[in-house]
Short mmCIF file of C-alpha atoms in Angstrom, two decimals:
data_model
loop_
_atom_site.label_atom_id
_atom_site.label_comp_id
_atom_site.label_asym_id
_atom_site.label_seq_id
_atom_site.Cartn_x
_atom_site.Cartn_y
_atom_site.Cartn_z
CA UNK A 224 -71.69 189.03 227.05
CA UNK A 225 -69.71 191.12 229.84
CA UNK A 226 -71.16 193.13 232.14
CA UNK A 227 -68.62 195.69 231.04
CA UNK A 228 -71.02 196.02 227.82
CA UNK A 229 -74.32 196.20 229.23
CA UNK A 230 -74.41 200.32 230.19
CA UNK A 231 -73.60 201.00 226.75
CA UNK A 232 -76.62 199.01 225.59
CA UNK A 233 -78.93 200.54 227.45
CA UNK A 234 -78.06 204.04 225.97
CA UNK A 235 -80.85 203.41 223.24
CA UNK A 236 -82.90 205.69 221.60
CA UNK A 237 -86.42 204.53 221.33
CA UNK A 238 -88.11 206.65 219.55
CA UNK A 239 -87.61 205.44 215.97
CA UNK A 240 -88.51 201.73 216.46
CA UNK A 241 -92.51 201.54 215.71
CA UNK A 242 -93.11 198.08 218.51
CA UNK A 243 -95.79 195.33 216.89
CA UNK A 244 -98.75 194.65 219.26
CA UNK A 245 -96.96 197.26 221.97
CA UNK A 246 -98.29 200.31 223.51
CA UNK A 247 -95.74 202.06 222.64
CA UNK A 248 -95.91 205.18 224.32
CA UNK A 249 -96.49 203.35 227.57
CA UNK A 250 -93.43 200.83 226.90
CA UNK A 251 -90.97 204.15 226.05
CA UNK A 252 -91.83 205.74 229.27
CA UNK A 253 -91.00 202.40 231.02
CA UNK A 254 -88.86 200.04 229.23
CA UNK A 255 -87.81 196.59 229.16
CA UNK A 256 -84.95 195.79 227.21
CA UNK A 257 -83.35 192.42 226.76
CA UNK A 258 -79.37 192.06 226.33
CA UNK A 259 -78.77 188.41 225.95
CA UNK A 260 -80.61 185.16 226.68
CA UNK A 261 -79.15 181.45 227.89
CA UNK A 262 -81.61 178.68 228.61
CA UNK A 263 -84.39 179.80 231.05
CA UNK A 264 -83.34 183.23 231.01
CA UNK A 265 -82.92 186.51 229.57
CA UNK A 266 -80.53 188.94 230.81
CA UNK A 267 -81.65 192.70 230.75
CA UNK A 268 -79.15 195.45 229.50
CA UNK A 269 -79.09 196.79 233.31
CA UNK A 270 -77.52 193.32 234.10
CA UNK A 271 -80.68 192.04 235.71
CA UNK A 272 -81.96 187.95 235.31
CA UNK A 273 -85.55 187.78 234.25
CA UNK A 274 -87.40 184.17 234.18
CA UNK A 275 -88.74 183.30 230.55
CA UNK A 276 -92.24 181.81 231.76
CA UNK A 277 -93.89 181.97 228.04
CA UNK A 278 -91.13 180.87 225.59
CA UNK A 279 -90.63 184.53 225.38
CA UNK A 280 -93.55 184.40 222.68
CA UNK A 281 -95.02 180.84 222.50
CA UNK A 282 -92.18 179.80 220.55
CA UNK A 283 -88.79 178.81 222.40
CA UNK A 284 -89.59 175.81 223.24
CA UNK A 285 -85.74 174.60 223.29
CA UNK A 286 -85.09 176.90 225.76
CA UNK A 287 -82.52 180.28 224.47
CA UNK A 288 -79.36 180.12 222.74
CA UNK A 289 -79.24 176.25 222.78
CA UNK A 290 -75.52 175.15 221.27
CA UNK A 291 -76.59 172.75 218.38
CA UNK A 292 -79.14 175.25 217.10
CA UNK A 293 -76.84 178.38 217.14
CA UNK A 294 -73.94 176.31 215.76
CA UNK A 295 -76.26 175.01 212.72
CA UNK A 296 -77.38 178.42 212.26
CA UNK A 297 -73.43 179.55 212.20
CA UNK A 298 -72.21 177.09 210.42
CA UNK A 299 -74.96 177.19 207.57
CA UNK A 300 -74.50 180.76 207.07
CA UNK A 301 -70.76 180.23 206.16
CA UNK A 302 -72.05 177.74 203.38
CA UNK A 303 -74.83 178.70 201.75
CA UNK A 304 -76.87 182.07 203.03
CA UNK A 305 -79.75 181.92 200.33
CA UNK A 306 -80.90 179.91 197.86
CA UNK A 307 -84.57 180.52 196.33
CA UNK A 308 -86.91 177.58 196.20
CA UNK A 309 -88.74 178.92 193.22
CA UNK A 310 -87.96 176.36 190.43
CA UNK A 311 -84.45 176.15 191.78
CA UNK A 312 -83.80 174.29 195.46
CA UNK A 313 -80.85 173.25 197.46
CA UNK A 314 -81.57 169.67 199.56
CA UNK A 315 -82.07 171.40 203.46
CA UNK A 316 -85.83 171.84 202.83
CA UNK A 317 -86.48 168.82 201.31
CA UNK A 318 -84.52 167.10 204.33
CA UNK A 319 -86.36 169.04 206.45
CA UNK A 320 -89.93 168.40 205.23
CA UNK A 321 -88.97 164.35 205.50
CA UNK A 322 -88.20 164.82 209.34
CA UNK A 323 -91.32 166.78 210.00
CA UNK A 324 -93.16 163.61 207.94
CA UNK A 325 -91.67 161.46 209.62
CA UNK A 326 -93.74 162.89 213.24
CA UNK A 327 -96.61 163.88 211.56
CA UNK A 328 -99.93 162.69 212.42
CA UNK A 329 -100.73 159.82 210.21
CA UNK A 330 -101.18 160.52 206.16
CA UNK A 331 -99.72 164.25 206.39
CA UNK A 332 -96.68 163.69 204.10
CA UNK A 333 -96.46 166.96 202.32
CA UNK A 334 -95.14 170.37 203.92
CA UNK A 335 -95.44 174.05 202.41
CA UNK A 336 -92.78 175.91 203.90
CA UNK A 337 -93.66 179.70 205.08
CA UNK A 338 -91.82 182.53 207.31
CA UNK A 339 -94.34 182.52 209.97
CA UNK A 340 -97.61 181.29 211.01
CA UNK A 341 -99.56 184.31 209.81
CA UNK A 342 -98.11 183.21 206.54
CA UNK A 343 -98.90 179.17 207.22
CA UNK A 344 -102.69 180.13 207.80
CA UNK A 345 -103.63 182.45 204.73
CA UNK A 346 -101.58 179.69 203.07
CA UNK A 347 -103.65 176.63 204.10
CA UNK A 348 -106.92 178.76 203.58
CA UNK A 349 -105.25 179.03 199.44
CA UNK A 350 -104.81 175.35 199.57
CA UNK A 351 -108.32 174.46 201.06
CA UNK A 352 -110.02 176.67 198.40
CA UNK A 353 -107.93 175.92 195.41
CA UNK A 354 -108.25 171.74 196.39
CA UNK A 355 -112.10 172.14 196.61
CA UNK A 356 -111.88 174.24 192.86
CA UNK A 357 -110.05 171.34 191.26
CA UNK A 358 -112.62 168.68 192.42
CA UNK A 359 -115.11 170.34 190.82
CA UNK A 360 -116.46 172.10 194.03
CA UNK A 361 -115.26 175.95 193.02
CA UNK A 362 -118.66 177.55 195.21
CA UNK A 363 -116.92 176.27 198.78
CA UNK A 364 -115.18 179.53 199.53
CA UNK A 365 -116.58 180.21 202.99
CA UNK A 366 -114.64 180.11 206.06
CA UNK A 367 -115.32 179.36 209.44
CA UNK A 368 -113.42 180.32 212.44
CA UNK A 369 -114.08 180.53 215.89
CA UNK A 370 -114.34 183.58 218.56
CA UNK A 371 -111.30 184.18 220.74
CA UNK A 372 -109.43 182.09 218.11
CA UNK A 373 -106.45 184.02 216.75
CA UNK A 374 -104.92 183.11 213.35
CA UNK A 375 -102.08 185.38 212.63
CA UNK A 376 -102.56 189.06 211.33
CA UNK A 377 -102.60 188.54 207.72
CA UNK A 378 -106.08 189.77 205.90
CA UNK A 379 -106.83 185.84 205.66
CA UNK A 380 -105.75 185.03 208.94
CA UNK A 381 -107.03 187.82 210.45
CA UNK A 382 -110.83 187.22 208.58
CA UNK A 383 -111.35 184.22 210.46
CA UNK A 384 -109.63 185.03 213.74
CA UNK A 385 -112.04 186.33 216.36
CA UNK A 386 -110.42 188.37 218.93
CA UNK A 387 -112.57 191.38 218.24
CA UNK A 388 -109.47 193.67 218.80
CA UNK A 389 -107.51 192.69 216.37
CA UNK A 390 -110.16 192.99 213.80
CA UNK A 391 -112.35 196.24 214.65
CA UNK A 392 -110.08 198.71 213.35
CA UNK A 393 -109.66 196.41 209.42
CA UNK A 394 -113.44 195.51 209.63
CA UNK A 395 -114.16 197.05 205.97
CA UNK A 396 -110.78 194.95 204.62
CA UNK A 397 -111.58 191.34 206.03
CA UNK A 398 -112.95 188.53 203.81
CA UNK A 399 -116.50 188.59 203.63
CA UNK A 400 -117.37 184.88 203.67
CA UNK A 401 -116.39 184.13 206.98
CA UNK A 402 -118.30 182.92 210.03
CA UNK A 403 -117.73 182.05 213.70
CA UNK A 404 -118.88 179.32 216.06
CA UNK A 405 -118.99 180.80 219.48
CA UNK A 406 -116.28 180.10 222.27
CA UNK A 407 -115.96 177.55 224.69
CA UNK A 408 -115.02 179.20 227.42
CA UNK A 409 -118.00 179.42 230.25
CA UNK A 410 -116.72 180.00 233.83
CA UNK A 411 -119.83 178.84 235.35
CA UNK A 412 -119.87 175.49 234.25
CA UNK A 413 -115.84 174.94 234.22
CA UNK A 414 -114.18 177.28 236.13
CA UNK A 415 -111.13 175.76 237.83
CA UNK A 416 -110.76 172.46 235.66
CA UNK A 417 -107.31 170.44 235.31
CA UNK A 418 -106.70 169.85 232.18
CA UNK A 419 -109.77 169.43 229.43
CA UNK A 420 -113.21 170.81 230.92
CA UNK A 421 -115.85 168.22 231.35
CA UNK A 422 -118.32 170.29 229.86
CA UNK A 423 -119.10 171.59 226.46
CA UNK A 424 -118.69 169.22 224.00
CA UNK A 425 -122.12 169.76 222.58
CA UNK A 426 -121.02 173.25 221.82
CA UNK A 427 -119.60 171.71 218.51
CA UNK A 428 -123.06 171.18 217.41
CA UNK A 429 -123.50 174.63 216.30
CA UNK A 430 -121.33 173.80 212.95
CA UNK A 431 -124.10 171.77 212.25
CA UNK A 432 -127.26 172.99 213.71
CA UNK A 433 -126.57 177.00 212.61
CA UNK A 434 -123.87 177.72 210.74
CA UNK A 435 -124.05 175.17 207.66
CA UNK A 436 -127.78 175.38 207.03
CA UNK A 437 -127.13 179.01 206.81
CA UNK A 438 -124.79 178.88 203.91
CA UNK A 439 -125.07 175.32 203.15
CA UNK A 440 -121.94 172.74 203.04
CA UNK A 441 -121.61 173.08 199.45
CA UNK A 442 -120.06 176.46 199.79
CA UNK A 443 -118.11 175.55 202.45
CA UNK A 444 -114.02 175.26 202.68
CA UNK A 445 -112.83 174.87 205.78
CA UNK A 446 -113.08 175.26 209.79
CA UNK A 447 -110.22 176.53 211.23
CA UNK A 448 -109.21 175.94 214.88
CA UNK A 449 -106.50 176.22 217.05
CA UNK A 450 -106.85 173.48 219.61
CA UNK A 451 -106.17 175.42 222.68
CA UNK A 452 -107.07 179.73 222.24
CA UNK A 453 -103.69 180.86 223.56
CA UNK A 454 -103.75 184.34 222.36
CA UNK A 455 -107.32 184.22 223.27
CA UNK A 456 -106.91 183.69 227.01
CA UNK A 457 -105.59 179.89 227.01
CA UNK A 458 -108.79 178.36 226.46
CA UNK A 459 -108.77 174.68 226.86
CA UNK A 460 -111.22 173.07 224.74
CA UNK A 461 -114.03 170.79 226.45
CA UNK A 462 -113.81 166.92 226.13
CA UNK A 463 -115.09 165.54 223.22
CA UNK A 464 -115.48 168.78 221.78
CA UNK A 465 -112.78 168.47 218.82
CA UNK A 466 -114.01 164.88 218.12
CA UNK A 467 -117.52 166.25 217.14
CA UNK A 468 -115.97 168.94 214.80
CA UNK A 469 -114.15 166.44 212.94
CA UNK A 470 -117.09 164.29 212.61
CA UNK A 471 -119.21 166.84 211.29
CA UNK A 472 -116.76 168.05 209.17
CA UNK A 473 -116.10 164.79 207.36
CA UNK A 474 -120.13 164.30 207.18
CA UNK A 475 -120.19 167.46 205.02
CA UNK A 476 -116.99 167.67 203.16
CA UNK A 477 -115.56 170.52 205.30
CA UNK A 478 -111.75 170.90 205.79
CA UNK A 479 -110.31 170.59 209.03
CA UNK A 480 -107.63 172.43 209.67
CA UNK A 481 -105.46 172.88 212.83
CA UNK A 482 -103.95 175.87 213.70
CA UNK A 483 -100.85 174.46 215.71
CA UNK A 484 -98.34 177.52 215.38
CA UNK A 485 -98.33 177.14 219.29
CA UNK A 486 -99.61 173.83 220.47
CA UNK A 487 -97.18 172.12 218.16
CA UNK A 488 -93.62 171.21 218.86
CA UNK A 489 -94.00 169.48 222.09
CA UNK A 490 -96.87 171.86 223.89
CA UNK A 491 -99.02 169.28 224.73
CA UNK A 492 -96.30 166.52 225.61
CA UNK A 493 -97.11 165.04 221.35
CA UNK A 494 -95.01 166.62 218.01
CA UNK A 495 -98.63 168.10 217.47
CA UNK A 496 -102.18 168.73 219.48
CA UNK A 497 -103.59 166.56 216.67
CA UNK A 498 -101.63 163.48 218.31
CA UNK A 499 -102.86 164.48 221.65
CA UNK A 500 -106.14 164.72 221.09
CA UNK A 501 -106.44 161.54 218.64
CA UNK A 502 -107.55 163.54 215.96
CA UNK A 503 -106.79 163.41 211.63
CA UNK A 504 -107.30 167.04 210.57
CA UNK A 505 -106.92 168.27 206.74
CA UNK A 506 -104.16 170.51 207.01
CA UNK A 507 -102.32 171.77 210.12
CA UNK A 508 -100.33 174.79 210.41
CA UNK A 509 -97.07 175.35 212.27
CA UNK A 510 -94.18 178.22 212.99
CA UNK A 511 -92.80 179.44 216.44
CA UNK A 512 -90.97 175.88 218.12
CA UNK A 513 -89.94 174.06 215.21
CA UNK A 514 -87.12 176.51 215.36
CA UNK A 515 -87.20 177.02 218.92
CA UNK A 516 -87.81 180.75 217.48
CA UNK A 517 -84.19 180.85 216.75
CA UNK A 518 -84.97 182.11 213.00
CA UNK A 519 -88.14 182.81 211.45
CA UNK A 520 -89.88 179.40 209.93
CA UNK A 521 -93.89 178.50 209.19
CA UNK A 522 -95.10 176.20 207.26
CA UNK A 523 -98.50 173.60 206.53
CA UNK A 524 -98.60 170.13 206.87
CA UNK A 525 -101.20 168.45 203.98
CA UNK A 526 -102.56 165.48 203.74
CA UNK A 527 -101.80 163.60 201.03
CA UNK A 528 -105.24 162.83 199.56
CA UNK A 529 -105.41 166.80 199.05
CA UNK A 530 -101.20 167.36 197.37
CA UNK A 531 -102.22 164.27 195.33
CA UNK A 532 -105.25 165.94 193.54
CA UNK A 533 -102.76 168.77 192.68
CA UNK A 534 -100.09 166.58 191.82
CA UNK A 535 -102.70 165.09 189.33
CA UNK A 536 -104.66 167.92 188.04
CA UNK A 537 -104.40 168.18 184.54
CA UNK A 538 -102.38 170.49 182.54
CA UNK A 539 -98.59 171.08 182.58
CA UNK A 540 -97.18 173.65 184.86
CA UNK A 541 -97.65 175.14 188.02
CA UNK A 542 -99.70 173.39 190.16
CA UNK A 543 -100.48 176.08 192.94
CA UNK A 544 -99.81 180.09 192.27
CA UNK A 545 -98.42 180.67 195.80
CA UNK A 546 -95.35 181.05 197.72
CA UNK A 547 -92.67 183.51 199.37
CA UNK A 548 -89.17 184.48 199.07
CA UNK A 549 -87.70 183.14 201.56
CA UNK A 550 -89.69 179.82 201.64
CA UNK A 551 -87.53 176.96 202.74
CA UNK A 552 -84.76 179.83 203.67
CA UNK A 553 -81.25 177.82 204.52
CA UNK A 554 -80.52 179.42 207.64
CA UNK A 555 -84.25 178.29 209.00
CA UNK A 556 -84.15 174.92 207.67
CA UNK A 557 -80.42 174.44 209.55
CA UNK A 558 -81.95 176.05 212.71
CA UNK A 559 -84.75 173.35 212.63
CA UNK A 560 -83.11 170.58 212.17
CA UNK A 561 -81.42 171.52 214.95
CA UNK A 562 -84.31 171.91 217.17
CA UNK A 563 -85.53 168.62 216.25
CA UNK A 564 -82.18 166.94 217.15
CA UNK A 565 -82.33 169.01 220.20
CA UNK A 566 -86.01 167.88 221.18
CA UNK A 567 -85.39 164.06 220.31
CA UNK A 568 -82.44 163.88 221.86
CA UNK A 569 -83.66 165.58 225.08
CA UNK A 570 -87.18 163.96 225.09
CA UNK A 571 -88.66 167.24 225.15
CA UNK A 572 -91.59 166.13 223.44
CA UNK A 573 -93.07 164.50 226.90
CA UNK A 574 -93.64 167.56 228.82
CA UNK A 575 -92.16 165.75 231.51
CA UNK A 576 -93.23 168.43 234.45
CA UNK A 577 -97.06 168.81 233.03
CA UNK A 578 -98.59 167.64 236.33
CA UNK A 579 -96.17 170.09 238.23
CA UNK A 580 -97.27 172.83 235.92
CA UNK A 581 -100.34 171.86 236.72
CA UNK A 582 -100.35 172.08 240.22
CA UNK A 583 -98.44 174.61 240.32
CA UNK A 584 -100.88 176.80 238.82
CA UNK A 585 -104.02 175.72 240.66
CA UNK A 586 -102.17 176.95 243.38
CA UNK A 587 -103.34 179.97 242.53
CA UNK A 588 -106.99 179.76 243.36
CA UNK A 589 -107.94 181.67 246.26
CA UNK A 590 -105.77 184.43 245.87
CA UNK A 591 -107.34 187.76 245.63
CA UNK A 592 -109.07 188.37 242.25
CA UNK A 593 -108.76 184.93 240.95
CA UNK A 594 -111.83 183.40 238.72
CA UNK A 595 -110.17 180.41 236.98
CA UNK A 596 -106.93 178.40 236.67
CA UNK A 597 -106.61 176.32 233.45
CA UNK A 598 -104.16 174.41 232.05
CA UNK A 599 -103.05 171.42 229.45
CA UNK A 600 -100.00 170.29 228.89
CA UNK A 601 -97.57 172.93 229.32
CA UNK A 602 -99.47 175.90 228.37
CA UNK A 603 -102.27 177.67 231.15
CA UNK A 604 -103.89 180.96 232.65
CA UNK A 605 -104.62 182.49 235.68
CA UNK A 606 -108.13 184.57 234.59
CA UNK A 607 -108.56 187.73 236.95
CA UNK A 608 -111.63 189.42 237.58
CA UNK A 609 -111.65 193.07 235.61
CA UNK A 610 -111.52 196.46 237.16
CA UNK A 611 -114.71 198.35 236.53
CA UNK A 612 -114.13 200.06 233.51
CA UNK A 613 -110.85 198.65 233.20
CA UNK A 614 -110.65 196.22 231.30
CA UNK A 615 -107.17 194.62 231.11
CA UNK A 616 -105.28 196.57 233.60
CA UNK A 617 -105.11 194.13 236.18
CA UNK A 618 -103.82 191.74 234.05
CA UNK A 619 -101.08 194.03 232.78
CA UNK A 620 -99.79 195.47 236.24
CA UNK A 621 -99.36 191.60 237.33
CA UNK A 622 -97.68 191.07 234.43
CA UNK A 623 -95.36 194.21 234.91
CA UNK A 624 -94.99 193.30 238.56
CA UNK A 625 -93.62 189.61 237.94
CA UNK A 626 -91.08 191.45 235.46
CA UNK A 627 -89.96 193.69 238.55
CA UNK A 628 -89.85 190.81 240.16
CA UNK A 629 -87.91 188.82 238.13
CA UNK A 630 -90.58 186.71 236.27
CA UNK A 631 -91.96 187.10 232.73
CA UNK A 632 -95.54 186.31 231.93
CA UNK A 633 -97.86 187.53 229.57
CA UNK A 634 -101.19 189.49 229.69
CA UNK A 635 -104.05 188.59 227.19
CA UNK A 636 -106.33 191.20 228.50
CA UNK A 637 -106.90 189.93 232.52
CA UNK A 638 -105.40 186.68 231.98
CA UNK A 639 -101.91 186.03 232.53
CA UNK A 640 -100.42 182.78 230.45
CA UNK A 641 -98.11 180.53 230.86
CA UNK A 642 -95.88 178.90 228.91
CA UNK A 643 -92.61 178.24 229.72
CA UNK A 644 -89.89 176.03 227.82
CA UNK A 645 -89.94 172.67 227.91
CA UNK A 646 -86.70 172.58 229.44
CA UNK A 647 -88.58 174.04 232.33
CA UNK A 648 -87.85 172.69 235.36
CA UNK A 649 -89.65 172.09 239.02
CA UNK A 650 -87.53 175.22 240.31
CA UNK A 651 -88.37 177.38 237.51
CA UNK A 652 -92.15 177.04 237.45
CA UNK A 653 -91.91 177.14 242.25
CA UNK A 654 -90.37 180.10 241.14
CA UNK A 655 -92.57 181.30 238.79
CA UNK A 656 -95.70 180.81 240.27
CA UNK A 657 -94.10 181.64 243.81
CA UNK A 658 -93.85 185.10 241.91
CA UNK A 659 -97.26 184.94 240.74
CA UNK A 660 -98.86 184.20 243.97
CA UNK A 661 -97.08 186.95 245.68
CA UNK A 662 -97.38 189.95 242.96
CA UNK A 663 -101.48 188.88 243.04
CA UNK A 664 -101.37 189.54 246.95
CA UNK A 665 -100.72 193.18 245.83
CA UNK A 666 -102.71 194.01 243.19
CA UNK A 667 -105.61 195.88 244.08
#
């Protein structure tokens, strides 16, 4: 892009675009606008270079505008722009869903392509109930989710999410047969810990002690958990703590699914949490990097004990009444094969700077307002103490500070997260934490 083009850009009218999860009054009278992007960086329509420190939304992991990805998605278009995958098919999802087999945790050999990860989660809760219906087991319904957790903001998704925001206002539309263990975030205990707390684990124990003699196993689907609680603060689950989920989950005959639309791709320095953590769930969802966010793509990963009881159900026909139009789209399928190319071939999938990243942002403690530093893998938060009756607005005016600055973060309420591309390197996180350190020197 020329400079020459950027003051026309920024002669945009605002007031006709209705923003998703924006205040959008206060984002009109002060906006941000984004011209181009390369790499590490975005370029704003007043010509100004702004640091991408969260994968712009959890998602570009590949960094922006990568070549092989933007020439698959250019090339593809020029071939084929849309083909359905509803009893029809063309061979780039079916290619597609080998390559993601092929780095799957162990037994997941099936994929169920969606356009997002709100779309991946209400679909794995479909294929949790419907699996338990066709062995017989039609009473296990029930959901269980976690607090903090966030699942996407489908009616499904949202049902067993538990960031009470996103929820209050839909309260009399959410599934009724949902429950929540509590969170695992406690300050006192953990504050300040690199990598996985030490303690905690036994907070697992709850599934089992609580919440399934209260509606018994039999009625039962799934638990649903995303490994780390980004959009819930970056909350890094205590060791052991996973482990004992599975376990009771197998004991009772509980799906375990994984919620990996933003620990996946290379977050945690594994294809998937699940490989990090040593852990087999049920079904696991993904989105966000397996496209680098280049084009919209979700999908679940199955394991094939639970496709193979659909696969041998019987009856002729239609084995699950599900899908979307744009399932398997070709554009999305070219744009993540891409992205894997771009990931193998770059060994992005190490998280080579994690122990920078993680110094780097325990360099924050002691610095005015600071409760906790937490981190794993690539992915972390600095937690700031709220303003009295204020909650959130410290967290936001750091965050709009570091874009001033130069530096783009995100606030989840007074948190501000990290999580930059994996192309990140040890002068891009010096210089965004640098700008972290100093913007929390000034915030009252």
């Amino acid at each position: 892009m020329n400079a020459r083009d950027l003051p026309a850009m920024s002669n945009v009218n605002l007031q006709h675009y209705w923003m998703p999860f924006t205040d959008n009054r206060r984002f009109k009278a002060r906006p941000r606008l984004v011209a181009s992007a390369k790499d590490m960086y975005f370029t704003t329509v007043e010509g100004k270079q702004v640091l991408d420190g969260l994968a712009t939304l959890w998602c570009v992991n590949a960094g922006h505008a990568r070549p092989r990805i933007v020439e698959a998605i250019r090339k593809q278009a020029g071939e084929l722009d849309f083909a359905s995958s509803f009893a029809l098919g063309h061979p780039l999802p079916f290619r597609l869903a080998e390559r993601i087999a092929g780095i799957a945790p162990r037994g997941m050999q099936q994929v169920f392509f969606t356009n997002s990860g709100s779309e991946a989660v209400d679909t794995a809760l479909k294929i949790a109930v419907a699996y338990h219906r066709l062995r017989g087991q039609a009473a296990r319904t029930r959901f269980i989710g976690r607090e903090r957790s966030y699942h996407g903001v489908n009616v499904g998704g949202m049902s067993v999410s538990g960031v009470a925001a996103n929820r209050k206002a839909y309260s009399g539309m959410l599934l009724p047969g949902v429950d929540h263990l509590r969170h695992t975030h406690d300050l006192s205990r953990n504050s300040f810990s690199r990598g996985q707390p030490e303690g905690g684990a036994e907070l697992a124990d709850e599934l089992e002690e609580r919440i399934i003699p209260l509606h018994d196993a039999s009625n039962i689907a799934a638990l649903i958990i995303d490994p780390v609680s980004a959009s819930g603060g970056v909350l890094v689950p205590p060791k052991g703590y996973l482990q004992r989920l599975r376990e009771i989950c197998t004991r009772h005959g509980i799906l375990l699914i994984f919620d990996e639309v933003i620990t996946g791709w290379g977050r945690l320095g594994a294809p998937f949490a699940a490989q990090h953590f040593g852990i087999e769930p049920d079904l696991i969802t993904f989105a966000k990097g397996i496209t680098s966010g280049a084009v919209p793509l979700g999908g679940v990963l199955v394991r094939a004990s639970i496709y193979e009881t659909f696969m041998q159900a019987q009856g002729a026909g239609m084995e699950f009444f599900h899908g979307y139009t744009y399932s398997g789209h070709p554009l999305a399928c070219a744009a993540a094969m891409a992205a894997l190319d771009t990931y193998e071939e770059e060994k992005l999938f190490q998280a080579r700077e994690a122990k920078y990243f993680e110094d780097g942002i325990h360099s924050l403690q002691g610095l005015p307002n600071v409760v906790d530093c937490r981190n794993l893998g690539l992915i972390g938060a600095v937690e700031l103490t709220p303003r009295p009756n204020a909650p959130g607005e410290r967290g936001y005016e750091t965050f709009e500070k570091c874009w001033d600055r130069g530096v783009f973060v995100r606030p989840v309420g007074d948190a501000v997260a990290f999580c930059p591309p994996l192309i990140a390197q040890k002068q891009h996180l010096d210089r965004m934490f640098g700008t972290v350190a100093e913007v929390l020197k000034t915030v009252a």
